Amino acid sequence: MLARNTRKRLFILFVAAILCGLIGVIVRGVQIETDILKLIPQSRASMLSEIAEQFSRSQTGEMVFLLTARTDSGVVALANQTEYLLQKSALFGSINGKISEQDQREWYDLYFPFRHTLLPDQLRTELESDHPGESLTRHLQRNLYAPIPDFYGSTLQQDPFQLFPSFMQTLFDGNADLIDGYGIMPFDSLSSIVITVTLAGSPFDNEVQKSSEQLVAAIKTLAAKNGGQCRSTGIVRFAGEAFLQAKKEISIIGTLSLLAVILMLLAAFRSCRLLLVGTLPILLGVITGFVATALINPNIHVIALTMGASLTGIAIDYSLHFLAHLRWTGDSSAEVLKKIFPGITLGAVTTLIGYGALAFGGFPGLQQIALFTGAGLIGSWITVILGFPLMIRAIPARVLKPMPAFSPTVVAAFRVIVPAGLLAISIAGLMKLTTDDSLNALRTPMPQLDREEASIRTVAAGIESSRFVVITANSEEELLVESESAVKKLKSLVNDSVLDGFISLSTFVPSHSSAIRGQSLLRKALADNNGSTRSELISLGFDSSVLSVLDSSLNDPRFLTLDQFMASPVSKPWRTLLVKTDSTFAMITLLRDVHDSKRMQSVFRGDRQFYLDRIESISSVLGNYRHDATNLVIIAYLLILIILIVRYGIWGGVRQFVPPVLAATAVIGGLSLAGESINFMHIMALLLVQGIGIDYTVFFAEEFENHNETRMAVILSALSTILAFGVLFLSSTPALRAIGLVITPGIL
């Protein structure tokens, strides 16, 4: 063993290293990640994954406010006050609410010069008939003799067929009434206004989350005072709620675990000195795990932190074995360390194999758990090996009463009945095994926020945030042509009730070929029937100069381009639908309430048009990784078996290996019999059952003397682990709850 001075230098160096690392982490800062999707690996379809990820990132900063009141005037007043608070907060880079006269002018400036290339679908269809001149004349008369014509005066002289207002009507929801600059829509027999904003900062910044929630609360209070109501949604709200829940859970889990360990140590050893020494590996272990994780990745997932809080129940194992032998044998620290060193070292190695296997699971969040807990266990082991002999040389021995002895008959029966019962549970449960790879199996429920989001989706006509069509091309013109092809399919699907609607950029910007076709149709219609439509214009009182303006416009080679649209302020709400990567152009087409996902997949599965269901894709990924995780569990278990056989021989290795394996299969079988569907997190937790559970058999195998002390230490270790992971049952995070459901009965 190491000399005392060498041990002292190494321990001081270890403590100094983690303290320096902690200072470095504090100076650099740490971001707490709450997005459950960050646990999920990237899709294996790299190009589509990159496009979907870029689109999703562009959506993260958006917030939507739904304001309702009994009257139109009431909701307009509430909207004006809300916009004032939004602007005053300085939290947002853009606010899309009231449509000002300047906004309306920008629409006019963008589209009016290209009005003769922007034909509404109905007019285009009419002009493609055998008598386009008659169709154009009917369109002219229909618009001029409408109860409320759209334009008068000079504007009508420049656009006698009212192509501009006809096209604009196709872009906006006909259910909305424009009052005082706001689009007002009906909602639950109330008047409603939707305001969309984009955060200036990151939605995952805790200060942004706090400020946003305070602002939401202020607007809700304002609405209530005026007899209205405010609902809001956005990733920033969900992330903020997840952070608060995680903070609460970390506090509860860490505090309860630590209190349980303290009470056990006091009850078992009845010494404040041993209590302080015994909790030191927990403190240094947690700090080591935190520093190691934060130095490699400053964005620590909240699940890694919560699992780190549960490290208490594992890190204490090494302390308990050291202190148990020190307290109840009267041996010196050096003698105790020499006696327990092989057992706790082999136990640490097998536990690290269990945790280390998490790093190969492909999930970033689980890799952080592996790093946090693995580094923490190493820190705890170093503290016991190097620090304990320095802090306690020897203490007066206390007599430990022998554990109750059972008759050979009872022991023999126990050895048969318990394994047989566990085996029966394993077989019966595995035969009824069901799996659940949906994202909801991991997502933390937030009922209030979910209800508010559902209300906003209703007003927004059911726009899907996770299901959309992706169109790809090598140029922007090809992209528009391909998108127009997709739009034709989508219109057919809407007629077949496969979905309720869609939003496509090609609706706002026609392709070059479509624009040329529109001009050509108008020219042909004006020339049809010996120019009868021209004569009709003159007979209706239009000046002859109108014909000159028409001829000039219909021969104008200029067309609205996608670049012009994206550069205009009017495109702000839809800019995120255009995605550019290093290798391709892509366009996102948003969908309204998809009713038949399989039909969508069958229609959009070509080289350029793809239907993406992110939730379904994630579920598919989770299913694949559940299969991979099962293989990983088997490999990790076999690796541990090899280590045990090398140490104890074939029979001895198998004997130490069977209890944790039987415990793991019985837990999964028991959960299945209880109606629990198994997911990826349950499978990965089996690695921890094996890694931790094998410690107990190893401790017994290594202790040829002092079996009574070893048994007491194992009982205390198991209790501390159960208490640490048992409180995971309190977690509202399904992923953590799944870990608790497996580990707690597995260790027991």
XYZ file of C-alpha atoms in Angstrom:
748
model
C 0.000 0.000 0.000
C 1.025 3.629 -0.403
C 3.146 5.421 2.182
C 1.280 7.981 4.289
C 3.146 11.003 2.826
C 2.575 9.786 -0.733
C -1.096 9.229 0.007
C -1.343 12.721 1.494
C 0.251 14.394 -1.539
C -1.988 12.515 -3.983
C -5.147 13.330 -2.015
C -4.258 17.033 -1.778
C -3.527 17.031 -5.513
C -6.910 15.392 -6.202
C -8.841 17.898 -4.071
C -6.927 20.825 -5.591
C -7.650 19.554 -9.106
C -11.421 19.318 -8.607
C -11.541 22.689 -6.841
C -9.632 24.327 -9.716
C -11.996 22.621 -12.134
C -14.989 23.885 -10.151
C -13.670 27.451 -10.256
C -13.153 27.124 -14.010
C -16.697 25.869 -14.482
C -18.123 28.720 -12.396
C -16.142 31.313 -14.361
C -17.191 29.876 -17.740
C -20.783 29.281 -16.677
C -23.123 26.314 -17.021
C -26.366 26.072 -19.010
C -29.047 23.673 -17.755
C -30.635 21.855 -20.726
C -34.298 20.934 -20.250
C -35.337 19.986 -23.795
C -36.279 16.290 -23.755
C -35.383 16.057 -27.449
C -31.756 16.678 -26.516
C -31.797 13.169 -25.072
C -32.559 11.809 -28.528
C -29.866 11.025 -31.117
C -29.964 12.640 -34.531
C -31.906 10.856 -37.240
C -29.876 8.615 -39.492
C -31.265 10.365 -42.599
C -28.599 13.093 -42.476
C -29.864 15.584 -45.086
C -33.480 15.552 -43.914
C -32.278 15.575 -40.321
C -30.214 18.701 -40.967
C -33.149 20.457 -42.663
C -35.625 19.477 -39.934
C -33.165 20.471 -37.200
C -32.496 23.868 -38.792
C -36.241 24.508 -39.145
C -36.871 23.430 -35.550
C -34.118 25.739 -34.272
C -35.708 28.650 -36.130
C -38.982 27.953 -34.301
C -37.542 27.779 -30.786
C -37.625 31.522 -30.162
C -41.273 31.999 -31.103
C -44.043 32.766 -28.628
C -47.732 33.035 -29.439
C -50.313 34.973 -27.427
C -54.044 34.325 -27.823
C -56.163 37.199 -26.474
C -59.926 36.806 -26.061
C -62.764 39.107 -24.948
C -66.526 39.277 -25.248
C -66.516 42.032 -27.881
C -64.375 43.100 -30.810
C -63.664 46.469 -29.204
C -62.703 44.769 -25.942
C -60.184 42.421 -27.546
C -58.716 45.248 -29.660
C -58.162 47.346 -26.519
C -56.546 44.349 -24.803
C -54.329 43.742 -27.846
C -53.135 47.366 -27.865
C -52.230 47.193 -24.171
C -50.525 43.824 -24.676
C -48.396 45.121 -27.555
C -47.341 48.041 -25.355
C -46.156 45.634 -22.637
C -44.392 43.430 -25.187
C -42.514 46.392 -26.663
C -41.705 47.819 -23.241
C -40.172 44.510 -22.073
C -37.401 44.608 -24.730
C -37.474 40.781 -24.712
C -38.425 40.385 -28.354
C -36.691 40.936 -31.649
C -39.976 41.155 -33.565
C -43.680 41.513 -32.753
C -46.336 40.519 -35.288
C -49.690 41.788 -34.164
C -51.256 44.949 -35.478
C -51.146 45.511 -39.233
C -50.272 49.167 -39.692
C -50.835 51.314 -42.784
C -47.119 50.939 -43.473
C -47.489 47.138 -43.387
C -50.359 47.334 -45.877
C -48.274 49.616 -48.083
C -45.435 47.094 -48.064
C -47.770 44.380 -49.351
C -48.895 46.755 -52.101
C -45.326 47.745 -53.011
C -44.242 44.116 -53.241
C -47.122 42.605 -55.205
C -48.813 45.343 -57.216
C -46.009 45.729 -59.814
C -46.311 41.988 -60.591
C -50.126 41.766 -60.523
C -50.374 40.416 -64.089
C -48.280 37.365 -63.148
C -50.220 36.545 -59.967
C -53.414 34.830 -61.030
C -55.734 33.276 -58.437
C -56.400 29.592 -59.078
C -60.027 30.148 -59.997
C -59.205 32.785 -62.628
C -56.337 30.687 -63.993
C -58.708 27.751 -64.436
C -61.287 29.953 -66.167
C -58.704 31.376 -68.573
C -57.558 27.886 -69.531
C -61.052 27.189 -70.968
C -61.927 27.238 -74.661
C -63.244 30.790 -74.452
C -60.772 32.726 -72.242
C -62.036 36.113 -73.479
C -65.551 35.448 -72.193
C -64.145 34.187 -68.894
C -62.035 37.318 -68.438
C -65.025 39.537 -69.239
C -67.167 37.730 -66.667
C -64.370 38.152 -64.107
C -64.244 41.878 -64.910
C -67.997 42.342 -64.520
C -68.157 40.172 -61.381
C -65.604 42.339 -59.602
C -66.862 45.702 -60.813
C -70.480 45.006 -59.897
C -69.685 43.430 -56.536
C -71.641 44.968 -53.583
C -68.421 46.413 -52.197
C -65.728 46.795 -54.894
C -62.146 46.426 -53.707
C -60.560 49.430 -55.433
C -61.532 52.740 -56.916
C -59.941 55.638 -58.754
C -56.414 55.505 -60.066
C -55.803 52.042 -58.636
C -58.729 50.670 -60.610
C -57.383 52.349 -63.740
C -54.082 50.532 -63.301
C -55.693 47.201 -62.327
C -59.117 47.037 -63.991
C -59.372 43.255 -63.536
C -58.540 43.687 -59.819
C -55.863 41.016 -60.016
C -54.031 42.380 -56.984
C -56.943 42.232 -54.473
C -58.086 38.892 -55.917
C -54.652 37.410 -55.366
C -54.360 38.902 -51.875
C -57.636 37.269 -50.854
C -56.116 33.863 -51.580
C -53.271 34.483 -49.116
C -55.247 35.169 -45.958
C -57.780 33.384 -43.808
C -61.278 34.429 -44.823
C -62.535 33.854 -41.253
C -60.633 36.884 -39.931
C -62.069 40.424 -39.923
C -59.587 43.306 -40.000
C -60.599 45.814 -37.310
C -58.271 48.662 -36.258
C -55.369 46.784 -37.828
C -55.976 43.465 -36.026
C -57.236 40.249 -37.547
C -60.132 39.201 -35.294
C -61.361 35.600 -35.345
C -64.153 33.837 -33.449
C -63.160 31.485 -30.620
C -65.621 29.853 -28.185
C -68.254 32.543 -28.866
C -65.625 35.188 -28.090
C -63.550 37.574 -30.182
C -59.872 36.626 -30.392
C -56.595 38.103 -31.622
C -53.337 36.223 -32.104
C -50.013 38.016 -31.563
C -46.763 36.260 -32.507
C -43.380 37.367 -31.174
C -39.779 36.219 -31.541
C -37.441 36.283 -28.567
C -34.257 38.323 -28.845
C -32.449 35.873 -26.523
C -32.271 32.116 -26.165
C -35.421 30.399 -24.871
C -33.159 28.117 -22.818
C -31.573 31.035 -20.944
C -32.907 30.959 -17.395
C -33.106 34.758 -17.150
C -35.086 34.906 -20.406
C -37.412 32.206 -19.050
C -38.001 34.134 -15.820
C -38.628 37.439 -17.614
C -40.945 35.797 -20.149
C -43.018 34.121 -17.439
C -43.279 37.378 -15.488
C -44.484 39.122 -18.644
C -47.033 36.377 -19.351
C -48.332 36.704 -15.782
C -48.631 40.492 -16.186
C -50.598 40.126 -19.441
C -52.876 37.494 -17.893
C -53.573 39.854 -14.968
C -54.251 42.718 -17.372
C -56.637 40.575 -19.402
C -58.520 39.396 -16.327
C -58.999 42.982 -15.101
C -60.561 43.888 -18.437
C -62.854 40.865 -18.544
C -60.713 39.022 -21.078
C -58.255 36.159 -21.084
C -54.722 35.515 -22.293
C -53.245 32.169 -23.315
C -49.701 31.743 -24.535
C -47.351 29.070 -25.737
C -43.735 28.740 -26.795
C -40.693 26.614 -26.107
C -39.468 29.214 -23.636
C -42.491 28.522 -21.399
C -42.128 24.738 -21.564
C -38.362 24.987 -20.981
C -38.887 27.328 -18.028
C -41.463 25.022 -16.438
C -39.181 22.024 -16.988
C -36.321 23.914 -15.315
C -38.452 24.767 -12.275
C -39.664 21.173 -11.954
C -36.127 19.870 -12.335
C -34.786 22.316 -9.753
C -37.472 21.209 -7.315
C -36.831 17.528 -7.979
C -33.064 17.868 -7.675
C -33.551 19.596 -4.355
C -35.962 16.928 -3.104
C -33.968 13.959 -4.369
C -30.619 15.272 -3.179
C -31.943 16.406 0.200
C -33.910 13.253 0.969
C -31.045 11.023 -0.128
C -28.540 12.917 1.990
C -30.822 13.002 5.038
C -31.473 9.282 4.723
C -27.762 8.547 4.557
C -27.017 10.821 7.533
C -29.675 9.152 9.659
C -28.379 5.700 8.732
C -24.804 6.612 9.530
C -25.781 8.071 12.880
C -27.927 5.054 13.735
C -25.308 2.560 12.629
C -22.074 4.149 13.883
C -23.306 6.617 16.546
C -20.436 8.975 15.846
C -20.566 12.510 14.458
C -16.933 12.188 13.436
C -17.618 9.086 11.365
C -20.713 10.812 9.962
C -18.651 13.751 8.677
C -15.975 11.487 7.254
C -18.534 9.127 5.745
C -20.336 11.868 3.809
C -17.115 13.305 2.352
C -17.011 10.804 -0.574
C -20.550 11.894 -1.485
C -19.569 15.573 -1.565
C -16.328 15.088 -3.475
C -17.946 12.498 -5.754
C -20.791 14.806 -6.788
C -18.376 17.717 -7.314
C -16.058 15.504 -9.397
C -18.947 14.317 -11.566
C -20.297 17.833 -12.035
C -16.904 19.320 -12.908
C -16.013 16.532 -15.343
C -19.352 16.888 -17.151
C -19.381 20.695 -17.219
C -15.794 20.957 -18.489
C -16.578 18.701 -21.450
C -20.040 20.125 -22.164
C -21.278 23.322 -20.458
C -24.863 22.453 -21.467
C -25.730 19.844 -18.828
C -29.034 18.049 -19.228
C -31.317 18.236 -16.229
C -31.694 14.433 -16.156
C -27.918 14.090 -15.754
C -28.080 16.489 -12.802
C -30.966 14.613 -11.211
C -29.166 11.305 -11.615
C -26.123 13.002 -10.137
C -28.213 13.853 -7.090
C -28.969 10.127 -6.807
C -25.243 9.383 -6.736
C -25.539 9.722 -2.965
C -26.872 6.198 -2.586
C -24.013 4.646 -4.566
C -21.045 6.743 -3.469
C -21.751 5.929 0.162
C -21.153 2.195 -0.432
C -17.375 2.532 -0.237
C -17.605 4.652 2.913
C -19.916 2.143 4.582
C -17.620 -0.810 4.005
C -14.610 1.073 5.282
C -16.383 2.481 8.323
C -18.203 -0.781 9.141
C -14.969 -2.719 9.419
C -13.243 0.157 11.194
C -16.037 0.548 13.767
C -16.835 -3.106 14.443
C -13.446 -4.840 14.163
C -11.140 -2.352 15.877
C -8.565 -2.751 13.072
C -6.423 0.186 11.997
C -7.264 2.148 8.848
C -4.360 0.549 7.007
C -5.553 -2.969 7.923
C -9.159 -2.160 6.978
C -8.115 -0.668 3.643
C -5.954 -3.692 2.842
C -8.887 -5.975 3.648
C -11.605 -4.167 1.664
C -9.498 -2.784 -1.207
C -10.027 -5.733 -3.608
C -13.785 -5.789 -2.966
C -14.517 -2.084 -3.360
C -12.157 -1.795 -6.335
C -13.756 -4.700 -8.174
C -17.169 -3.328 -7.177
C -16.209 0.070 -8.600
C -15.030 -1.521 -11.851
C -18.247 -3.504 -12.358
C -20.385 -0.491 -11.497
C -18.400 1.632 -13.949
C -19.015 -0.980 -16.634
C -22.738 -0.615 -16.005
C -22.622 3.174 -16.103
C -20.009 3.236 -18.858
C -22.285 1.221 -21.118
C -24.675 4.183 -21.051
C -22.075 6.109 -23.054
C -22.532 3.680 -25.939
C -26.316 4.005 -25.953
C -26.187 6.820 -28.518
C -28.200 9.263 -26.389
C -26.406 12.539 -25.511
C -28.314 12.800 -22.211
C -27.336 9.262 -21.206
C -23.725 9.927 -22.153
C -23.789 12.831 -19.715
C -25.247 10.552 -17.037
C -22.457 8.051 -17.731
C -19.808 10.749 -17.432
C -21.341 12.415 -14.363
C -21.893 9.240 -12.382
C -18.747 7.493 -13.633
C -16.488 10.402 -12.692
C -18.405 10.812 -9.426
C -17.856 7.166 -8.460
C -14.159 7.443 -9.245
C -13.986 10.567 -7.090
C -15.721 8.754 -4.227
C -13.429 5.731 -4.570
C -10.317 7.967 -4.522
C -11.620 9.766 -1.433
C -11.998 6.483 0.451
C -8.704 4.982 -0.731
C -6.554 8.079 -0.239
C -8.433 10.276 2.222
C -9.924 7.960 4.829
C -6.621 6.576 6.173
C -5.432 10.179 6.563
C -8.511 11.296 8.499
C -9.020 8.262 10.760
C -6.221 5.950 11.873
C -8.180 3.860 14.350
C -11.158 4.102 16.695
C -12.299 2.006 19.661
C -14.165 -1.069 18.460
C -17.862 -1.511 19.190
C -19.350 -4.942 19.394
C -21.706 -5.708 16.526
C -24.391 -8.138 17.514
C -24.497 -11.160 15.187
C -27.144 -11.078 12.504
C -30.073 -13.451 13.156
C -29.272 -17.032 12.176
C -31.792 -19.245 10.406
C -32.021 -23.005 10.509
C -30.510 -24.942 7.586
C -34.020 -25.999 6.545
C -35.208 -22.381 6.281
C -32.046 -21.378 4.430
C -32.411 -24.287 1.988
C -36.075 -23.429 1.378
C -35.209 -19.768 0.916
C -32.553 -20.654 -1.645
C -35.118 -22.567 -3.684
C -38.337 -20.574 -3.242
C -36.994 -17.060 -3.866
C -35.043 -17.842 -7.067
C -37.888 -20.019 -8.332
C -40.390 -17.238 -7.653
C -38.225 -14.651 -9.390
C -37.716 -16.996 -12.330
C -41.482 -17.552 -12.604
C -42.099 -13.783 -12.568
C -39.411 -13.336 -15.213
C -40.883 -15.912 -17.578
C -44.525 -14.893 -17.102
C -43.752 -11.187 -17.435
C -41.464 -11.494 -20.449
C -44.181 -13.455 -22.271
C -46.543 -10.472 -21.775
C -43.904 -7.853 -22.538
C -45.147 -4.722 -24.324
C -43.063 -1.757 -25.420
C -43.724 1.969 -25.740
C -41.257 3.909 -27.874
C -43.341 7.090 -28.124
C -41.935 10.441 -27.098
C -44.738 10.768 -24.540
C -43.025 7.976 -22.595
C -40.191 10.446 -21.928
C -41.981 13.799 -22.017
C -42.783 15.546 -18.742
C -46.526 16.368 -18.621
C -47.400 20.051 -18.174
C -51.231 20.135 -18.150
C -51.767 23.903 -17.959
C -49.303 24.719 -20.747
C -50.657 21.848 -22.853
C -54.203 23.231 -22.549
C -53.102 26.721 -23.560
C -51.203 25.378 -26.558
C -54.240 23.317 -27.638
C -56.447 26.441 -27.559
C -53.962 28.384 -29.673
C -53.729 25.515 -32.160
C -57.507 25.616 -32.527
C -57.463 29.301 -33.477
C -54.434 28.739 -35.711
C -56.544 26.218 -37.677
C -54.617 23.219 -36.409
C -51.163 24.016 -37.819
C -48.902 21.029 -37.089
C -45.528 21.810 -35.536
C -44.063 18.327 -35.829
C -45.481 17.137 -39.177
C -44.666 18.877 -42.456
C -43.651 18.320 -46.064
C -40.058 19.040 -47.070
C -39.289 19.948 -50.692
C -35.664 19.992 -51.849
C -33.993 21.295 -55.039
C -30.705 22.580 -56.405
C -31.943 26.127 -57.077
C -34.669 28.449 -55.884
C -36.560 28.245 -59.206
C -36.493 24.444 -59.127
C -37.674 24.662 -55.528
C -40.725 26.740 -56.504
C -41.587 24.430 -59.415
C -41.292 21.367 -57.177
C -43.358 23.092 -54.493
C -46.144 23.881 -56.974
C -46.196 20.200 -57.884
C -46.504 19.325 -54.177
C -49.294 21.900 -53.738
C -51.388 20.157 -56.416
C -51.054 16.892 -54.494
C -51.904 18.624 -51.217
C -55.065 20.182 -52.663
C -56.169 16.742 -53.804
C -55.465 15.364 -50.321
C -57.473 18.189 -48.736
C -60.406 17.260 -50.984
C -60.006 13.643 -49.795
C -60.030 14.806 -46.117
C -56.514 13.502 -45.540
C -55.638 16.899 -44.024
C -57.451 20.184 -43.467
C -55.065 22.551 -45.240
C -51.493 23.753 -45.680
C -49.223 26.803 -45.935
C -46.683 26.859 -48.772
C -44.269 29.589 -49.885
C -45.175 28.855 -53.508
C -48.605 30.297 -52.681
C -46.891 33.645 -52.023
C -44.343 33.428 -54.834
C -45.152 31.668 -58.134
C -42.358 30.029 -60.088
C -40.972 31.805 -63.138
C -42.730 29.348 -65.455
C -46.042 29.819 -63.634
C -45.713 33.614 -63.880
C -44.993 33.425 -67.626
C -47.988 31.140 -68.041
C -50.195 33.663 -66.180
C -49.127 36.519 -68.448
C -49.663 34.383 -71.524
C -53.191 33.437 -70.435
C -54.109 37.115 -69.949
C -52.704 38.099 -73.339
C -54.607 35.269 -75.005
C -57.834 36.246 -73.220
C -57.514 39.884 -74.297
C -56.993 38.826 -77.893
C -59.859 36.306 -77.872
C -63.096 37.043 -79.813
C -61.448 39.870 -81.755
C -60.605 41.745 -78.565
C -64.124 41.824 -77.146
C -62.737 42.239 -73.622
C -60.863 45.382 -74.714
C -64.093 46.755 -76.131
C -65.890 45.889 -72.902
C -63.349 47.931 -70.917
C -63.959 51.004 -73.090
C -67.751 50.580 -72.927
C -67.555 50.424 -69.116
C -65.943 53.857 -69.088
C -62.258 53.030 -68.807
C -59.880 55.421 -70.549
C -58.092 54.145 -73.635
C -54.794 54.633 -71.799
C -55.776 51.658 -69.608
C -55.256 49.414 -72.630
C -51.762 50.801 -73.090
C -50.923 50.129 -69.432
C -52.302 46.581 -69.820
C -50.233 45.861 -72.925
C -47.113 47.217 -71.243
C -47.677 45.118 -68.106
C -48.425 41.942 -70.048
C -45.116 42.282 -71.896
C -43.074 43.232 -68.820
C -40.282 40.614 -68.457
C -39.916 41.198 -64.700
C -41.215 38.588 -62.227
C -41.441 38.377 -58.471
C -38.553 36.251 -57.153
C -38.173 34.311 -53.950
C -35.253 36.564 -52.972
C -37.445 39.663 -53.355
C -40.157 38.116 -51.211
C -37.731 37.030 -48.483
C -36.119 40.488 -48.432
C -39.475 42.229 -47.986
C -40.808 42.893 -44.452
C -44.045 41.096 -45.404
C -42.215 37.731 -45.399
C -41.244 37.863 -41.697
C -43.837 35.317 -40.497
C -42.808 32.789 -43.165
C -39.040 33.214 -43.490
C -38.344 30.108 -41.446
C -40.041 28.001 -44.131
C -37.048 28.470 -46.447
C -34.038 26.436 -45.331
C -30.636 26.593 -46.988
C -27.946 24.026 -46.274
C -24.460 23.620 -47.715
C -25.720 21.175 -50.324
C -29.324 22.073 -51.157
C -32.289 24.433 -51.000
C -35.281 23.250 -49.007
C -38.799 24.501 -48.380
C -41.022 23.542 -45.471
C -44.745 23.238 -46.190
C -46.788 23.464 -43.002
C -49.829 21.231 -42.605
C -53.182 21.638 -40.875
C -54.513 18.666 -38.906
C -53.225 15.576 -40.699
C -55.824 12.778 -40.380
C -54.033 10.025 -42.331
C -50.285 10.009 -41.798
C -49.771 6.797 -43.803
C -51.462 8.315 -46.866
C -49.209 11.359 -46.573
C -46.155 9.114 -46.439
C -47.262 7.188 -49.519
C -47.797 10.392 -51.545
C -44.633 12.241 -50.487
C -41.826 9.739 -50.691
C -40.042 10.833 -53.866
C -36.555 12.164 -54.503
C -37.591 15.785 -53.943
C -40.717 15.675 -51.792
C -40.751 14.141 -48.326
C -43.323 13.893 -45.582
C -41.753 14.167 -42.144
C -43.447 13.238 -38.889
C -40.867 14.191 -36.290
C -42.714 12.524 -33.425
C -43.041 9.299 -35.379
C -39.404 9.553 -36.483
C -38.302 9.996 -32.887
C -40.418 7.008 -31.860
C -38.761 4.971 -34.598
C -35.332 6.077 -33.401
C -36.262 5.208 -29.821
C -37.400 1.767 -30.941
C -34.136 1.163 -32.790
C -32.109 2.282 -29.811
C -34.173 0.130 -27.479
C -33.117 -2.862 -29.544
C -29.514 -1.616 -29.528
C -29.727 -1.050 -25.776
C -30.910 -4.613 -25.222
C -27.855 -5.873 -27.089
C -25.714 -3.462 -25.084
C -27.111 -4.829 -21.817
C -26.259 -8.369 -22.879
C -22.717 -7.374 -23.874
C -22.144 -5.459 -20.613
C -23.463 -8.379 -18.564
C -21.195 -10.818 -20.410
C -18.206 -8.524 -19.873
C -18.925 -8.428 -16.143
C -19.287 -12.236 -16.144
C -15.853 -12.597 -17.760
C -14.296 -10.359 -15.101
C -15.951 -12.384 -12.345
C -14.808 -15.702 -13.864
C -11.241 -14.388 -14.117
C -11.371 -13.389 -10.459
C -13.343 -16.283 -8.929
C -13.223 -19.123 -11.448
C -16.098 -20.474 -13.542
C -18.385 -21.674 -10.742
C -17.541 -18.772 -8.430
C -18.035 -16.213 -11.219
C -21.393 -17.662 -12.236
C -22.460 -17.783 -8.595
C -21.749 -14.057 -8.157
C -23.342 -13.255 -11.518
C -26.724 -14.981 -11.184
C -28.385 -12.861 -8.424
C -28.190 -9.489 -10.251
C -29.223 -11.080 -13.561
C -32.216 -12.810 -11.995
C -33.130 -9.568 -10.228
C -33.016 -7.628 -13.518
C -35.189 -10.071 -15.470
C -37.662 -10.343 -12.577
C -38.013 -6.555 -12.438
C -38.797 -6.297 -16.152
C -41.155 -9.254 -15.850
C -42.847 -7.737 -12.809
C -43.316 -4.378 -14.542
C -44.861 -6.157 -17.532
C -47.258 -8.081 -15.288
C -48.187 -4.777 -13.615
C -49.136 -3.321 -17.004
C -46.072 -1.116 -17.500
C -44.868 -0.764 -21.089
C -41.113 -1.059 -21.414
C -39.094 1.677 -23.097
C -35.470 2.542 -23.707
C -34.923 3.970 -20.215
C -36.093 0.759 -18.517
C -33.573 -1.242 -20.527
C -30.691 1.121 -19.821
C -31.538 1.033 -16.102
C -30.815 -2.713 -16.162
C -27.151 -1.812 -16.644
C -27.266 0.038 -13.346
C -28.995 -2.866 -11.586
C -26.196 -5.145 -12.705
C -23.415 -2.632 -12.058
C -24.606 -1.765 -8.545
C -26.061 -5.147 -7.615
C -22.899 -7.026 -8.475
C -21.116 -5.006 -5.767
C -23.017 -6.868 -3.065
C -22.043 -10.347 -4.269
C -18.462 -9.172 -4.780
C -18.247 -7.755 -1.242
C -19.314 -11.117 0.190
C -16.994 -13.046 -2.111
C -13.995 -10.930 -1.079
C -14.678 -11.097 2.665
C -13.441 -14.399 4.045
C -13.507 -12.969 7.563
C -15.867 -10.601 9.346
C -18.939 -11.816 7.442
C -21.166 -10.173 10.024
C -19.647 -6.740 9.385
C -19.797 -7.259 5.622
C -23.450 -8.272 5.798
C -24.310 -5.175 7.824
C -22.373 -2.952 5.402
C -24.169 -4.500 2.416
C -27.570 -3.972 4.062
C -26.733 -0.322 4.746
C -25.428 0.099 1.190
C -28.553 -1.429 -0.316
C -30.797 0.739 1.854
C -28.941 3.906 0.889
C -29.154 3.010 -2.809
C -32.855 2.199 -2.573
C -33.537 5.448 -0.752
C -31.526 7.402 -3.317
C -33.199 5.885 -6.349
C -36.491 5.252 -4.588
C -37.257 8.968 -4.499
C -37.090 8.923 -8.294
C -40.648 7.619 -8.003
C -41.502 11.181 -6.996
C -40.148 12.547 -10.273
C -42.591 13.998 -12.779
C -40.053 13.210 -15.496
C -41.059 9.847 -17.002
C -37.451 9.006 -17.917
C -36.336 9.313 -14.296
C -39.430 7.533 -13.045
C -38.612 4.606 -15.358
C -35.106 4.409 -13.872
C -36.543 4.396 -10.356
C -39.083 1.701 -11.261
C -36.283 -0.612 -12.401
C -33.432 0.127 -10.008
C -35.316 0.236 -6.705
C -36.893 -3.257 -6.845
C -33.840 -4.535 -8.723
C -31.487 -3.591 -5.889
C -33.974 -4.837 -3.292
